[in-house]
Tab-separated table of C-alpha atoms in Angstrom:
chain	number	residue	atom	x	y	z
A	20	LEU	CA	19.527	4.614	4.410
A	21	PHE	CA	19.148	1.737	6.876
A	22	LEU	CA	22.603	0.454	6.185
A	23	VAL	CA	24.842	3.765	6.151
A	24	LYS	CA	25.550	5.062	9.498
A	25	GLU	CA	25.027	9.147	9.655
A	26	LYS	CA	28.760	9.765	9.611
A	27	HIS	CA	29.311	8.176	6.563
A	28	ASP	CA	26.408	9.257	4.662
A	29	ALA	CA	27.234	10.798	1.426
A	30	LEU	CA	23.842	11.841	0.738
A	31	LEU	CA	24.188	14.080	4.369
A	32	LEU	CA	27.023	15.150	3.461
A	33	PHE	CA	26.153	16.212	-0.092
A	34	PHE	CA	23.229	18.342	1.123
A	35	LYS	CA	25.145	19.808	3.760
A	36	ASN	CA	28.100	21.170	1.589
A	37	LEU	CA	25.415	22.184	-1.038
A	38	GLU	CA	23.654	23.781	2.053
A	39	LYS	CA	26.787	25.704	2.374
A	40	LYS	CA	27.162	26.515	-1.185
A	41	LEU	CA	24.001	27.638	-1.922
A	42	PRO	CA	21.930	28.711	1.364
A	43	ARG	CA	18.639	28.447	0.266
A	44	LEU	CA	18.773	25.242	-0.296
A	45	GLY	CA	19.591	24.218	3.448
A	46	PHE	CA	15.735	23.016	3.687
A	47	LEU	CA	17.065	20.309	1.945
A	48	ALA	CA	19.101	18.997	4.947
A	49	ARG	CA	16.327	19.444	7.383
A	50	ILE	CA	14.142	17.424	4.894
A	51	TYR	CA	16.676	14.995	4.553
A	52	GLU	CA	18.128	14.857	8.859
A	53	ALA	CA	13.752	14.392	9.753
A	54	LEU	CA	13.652	11.278	7.622
A	55	ARG	CA	17.408	10.098	9.005
A	56	HIS	CA	14.788	9.697	12.577
A	57	TYR	CA	13.872	6.897	10.843
A	58	HIS	CA	16.873	5.241	10.273
A	59	SER	CA	16.420	3.813	13.887
A	60	HIS	CA	13.065	2.737	13.828
A	61	ARG	CA	12.994	-0.062	10.827
A	62	LEU	CA	9.958	-1.932	12.147
A	63	THR	CA	8.398	1.075	11.578
A	64	VAL	CA	9.065	1.727	8.021
A	65	LEU	CA	8.873	-1.845	7.090
A	66	LYS	CA	5.144	-1.690	8.486
A	67	VAL	CA	3.713	1.558	6.829
A	68	LEU	CA	5.579	0.089	3.525
A	69	GLY	CA	3.272	-2.596	3.763
A	70	ILE	CA	0.244	-0.597	4.980
A	71	SER	CA	0.682	1.549	1.613
A	72	LEU	CA	1.620	-1.987	-0.219
A	73	LEU	CA	-1.561	-2.911	1.114
A	74	VAL	CA	-3.959	0.184	0.178
A	75	HIS	CA	-2.258	0.221	-3.343
A	76	LEU	CA	-3.100	-3.381	-4.311
A	77	ILE	CA	-6.900	-2.766	-2.684
A	78	VAL	CA	-6.697	0.410	-5.313
A	79	GLY	CA	-5.800	-1.318	-7.924
A	80	TRP	CA	-8.112	-4.090	-7.405
A	81	ALA	CA	-11.216	-1.843	-7.022
A	82	CYS	CA	-10.510	-0.011	-10.272
A	83	LEU	CA	-10.104	-3.672	-12.230
A	84	GLN	CA	-13.569	-4.752	-10.701
A	85	PHE	CA	-14.658	-1.558	-11.897
A	86	THR	CA	-14.109	-2.273	-15.156
A	87	PHE	CA	-14.825	-5.343	-15.296
A	88	ALA	CA	-18.227	-4.119	-14.102
A	89	LEU	CA	-18.822	-1.557	-17.026
A	90	GLY	CA	-18.255	-4.102	-18.728
A	91	GLU	CA	-14.851	-4.126	-19.919
A	92	THR	CA	-13.389	-7.773	-19.516
A	93	GLN	CA	-10.602	-7.173	-22.054
A	94	VAL	CA	-8.410	-5.407	-19.622
A	95	ALA	CA	-5.750	-7.120	-18.080
A	96	LEU	CA	-4.663	-6.746	-14.612
A	97	LEU	CA	-0.684	-5.814	-14.809
A	98	PRO	CA	-1.822	-2.788	-16.465
A	99	VAL	CA	-4.284	-1.717	-14.617
A	100	TYR	CA	-1.793	-1.697	-12.064
A	101	ILE	CA	0.687	0.128	-13.408
A	102	ILE	CA	-1.830	3.048	-14.679
A	103	VAL	CA	-3.863	3.988	-11.642
A	104	PRO	CA	-1.197	5.116	-9.700
A	105	ILE	CA	-0.387	7.538	-12.571
A	106	GLY	CA	-3.765	8.753	-12.891
A	107	LEU	CA	-4.641	9.302	-9.238
A	108	LEU	CA	-1.033	11.037	-9.072
A	109	ILE	CA	-2.434	13.613	-11.871
A	110	THR	CA	-5.203	13.866	-9.450
A	111	ALA	CA	-3.014	15.623	-7.427
A	112	ILE	CA	-2.747	18.394	-9.875
A	113	PRO	CA	-5.252	21.204	-8.077
A	114	VAL	CA	-8.000	21.740	-10.458
A	115	LEU	CA	-11.333	20.593	-8.120
A	116	PRO	CA	-11.824	18.973	-4.992
A	117	ALA	CA	-11.026	14.831	-5.097
A	118	GLY	CA	-8.899	15.413	-8.684
A	119	VAL	CA	-12.625	15.886	-10.639
A	120	GLY	CA	-12.638	16.637	-14.198
A	121	THR	CA	-8.596	15.822	-13.682
A	122	GLY	CA	-8.731	12.858	-12.604
A	123	HIS	CA	-11.933	12.226	-15.431
A	124	ALA	CA	-9.207	13.351	-17.805
A	125	ALA	CA	-6.376	10.999	-17.016
A	126	PHE	CA	-8.318	8.009	-16.393
A	127	LEU	CA	-10.556	8.559	-19.647
A	128	TYR	CA	-6.954	8.484	-21.686
A	129	LEU	CA	-5.196	6.211	-19.395
A	130	PHE	CA	-8.086	3.865	-19.986
A	131	GLY	CA	-8.117	4.916	-23.324
A	132	LEU	CA	-4.699	3.311	-23.798
A	133	LEU	CA	-5.734	-0.319	-23.028
A	134	GLY	CA	-9.174	-0.138	-25.405
A	135	CYS	CA	-11.612	0.732	-22.592
A	136	GLU	CA	-13.762	3.541	-23.657
A	137	ARG	CA	-14.962	4.169	-19.079
A	138	GLY	CA	-12.298	5.619	-17.875
A	139	ALA	CA	-13.596	8.528	-16.631
A	140	ASP	CA	-16.801	6.390	-15.570
A	141	ILE	CA	-14.042	4.198	-13.277
A	142	PHE	CA	-12.906	7.059	-11.744
A	143	SER	CA	-16.465	8.450	-10.913
A	144	LEU	CA	-16.918	5.005	-8.934
A	145	TYR	CA	-13.394	5.410	-7.421
A	146	ALA	CA	-14.352	9.147	-6.967
A	147	LEU	CA	-17.577	7.770	-4.988
A	148	SER	CA	-15.948	4.910	-3.094
A	149	GLN	CA	-13.889	6.996	-1.722
A	150	ILE	CA	-16.247	9.599	-0.877
A	151	LEU	CA	-18.021	7.188	1.098
A	152	THR	CA	-15.972	5.082	2.676
A	153	GLY	CA	-14.490	9.006	4.040
A	154	ALA	CA	-18.771	9.527	5.210
A	155	ILE	CA	-18.481	6.215	7.264
A	156	GLY	CA	-15.612	7.132	8.939
A	157	GLY	CA	-16.978	10.965	9.460
A	158	VAL	CA	-19.815	8.879	10.778
A	159	ILE	CA	-18.073	7.003	13.240
A	160	TYR	CA	-15.703	9.717	14.212
A	161	LEU	CA	-18.589	11.907	15.075
A	162	ARG	CA	-20.900	9.545	17.102
A	163	PHE	CA	-17.454	9.014	19.247
A	164	ARG	CA	-16.447	12.100	19.714
A	165	SER	CA	-20.135	13.020	20.845
A	166	ASP	CA	-19.803	10.075	23.588
A	167	LEU	CA	-16.275	11.366	24.707
A	168	ARG	CA	-17.752	14.907	24.856
A	169	THR	CA	-20.688	13.684	26.482
A	170	LYS	CA	-18.765	11.538	29.016
A	171	GLY	CA	-16.689	14.186	29.668
A	172	SER	CA	-19.501	17.182	30.673
A	173	ALA	CA	-20.541	15.114	33.510
A	174	ASP	CA	-17.348	14.407	35.265
A	175	PRO	CA	-15.994	17.612	36.409
A	176	ASP	CA	-12.859	16.352	36.720
A	177	ALA	CA	-12.504	16.024	33.297
A	178	GLN	CA	-13.435	19.386	32.500
A	179	ARG	CA	-9.894	20.462	34.705
A	180	ALA	CA	-7.392	18.878	32.560
């Protein structure tokens, strides 16, 4: 998308023609136009993609370490980087919060394909690490939020703003 100018964008023309024929699908053109906004923000998009790649590498590495910690040393690196994103995608099915249950079943099955019987345990450790990381971030947020409130309440000008 970075290389195509708006007036030559075949996908945008397709969505606009589709909107003319089927007005209910007009939201597709609007979504695509919103994404085209980032056409002129290439560095931002590349930074976000880099951060996303880093997060995915860390999550895959963590799940591999959880696997090793549970005594399953026969699992190779590449298959873990293939099945973990699939398992996490399955956790997006809204059954219980944080993918509990769905994630356990998905990881049990997917890691079972690799000959590992501890997939549900691996997901439990992953979910626990997510909860702990989120809790740490929450405590930090609440700590600084209360500092800002305290400083703001002492300053009458800050209350007016």
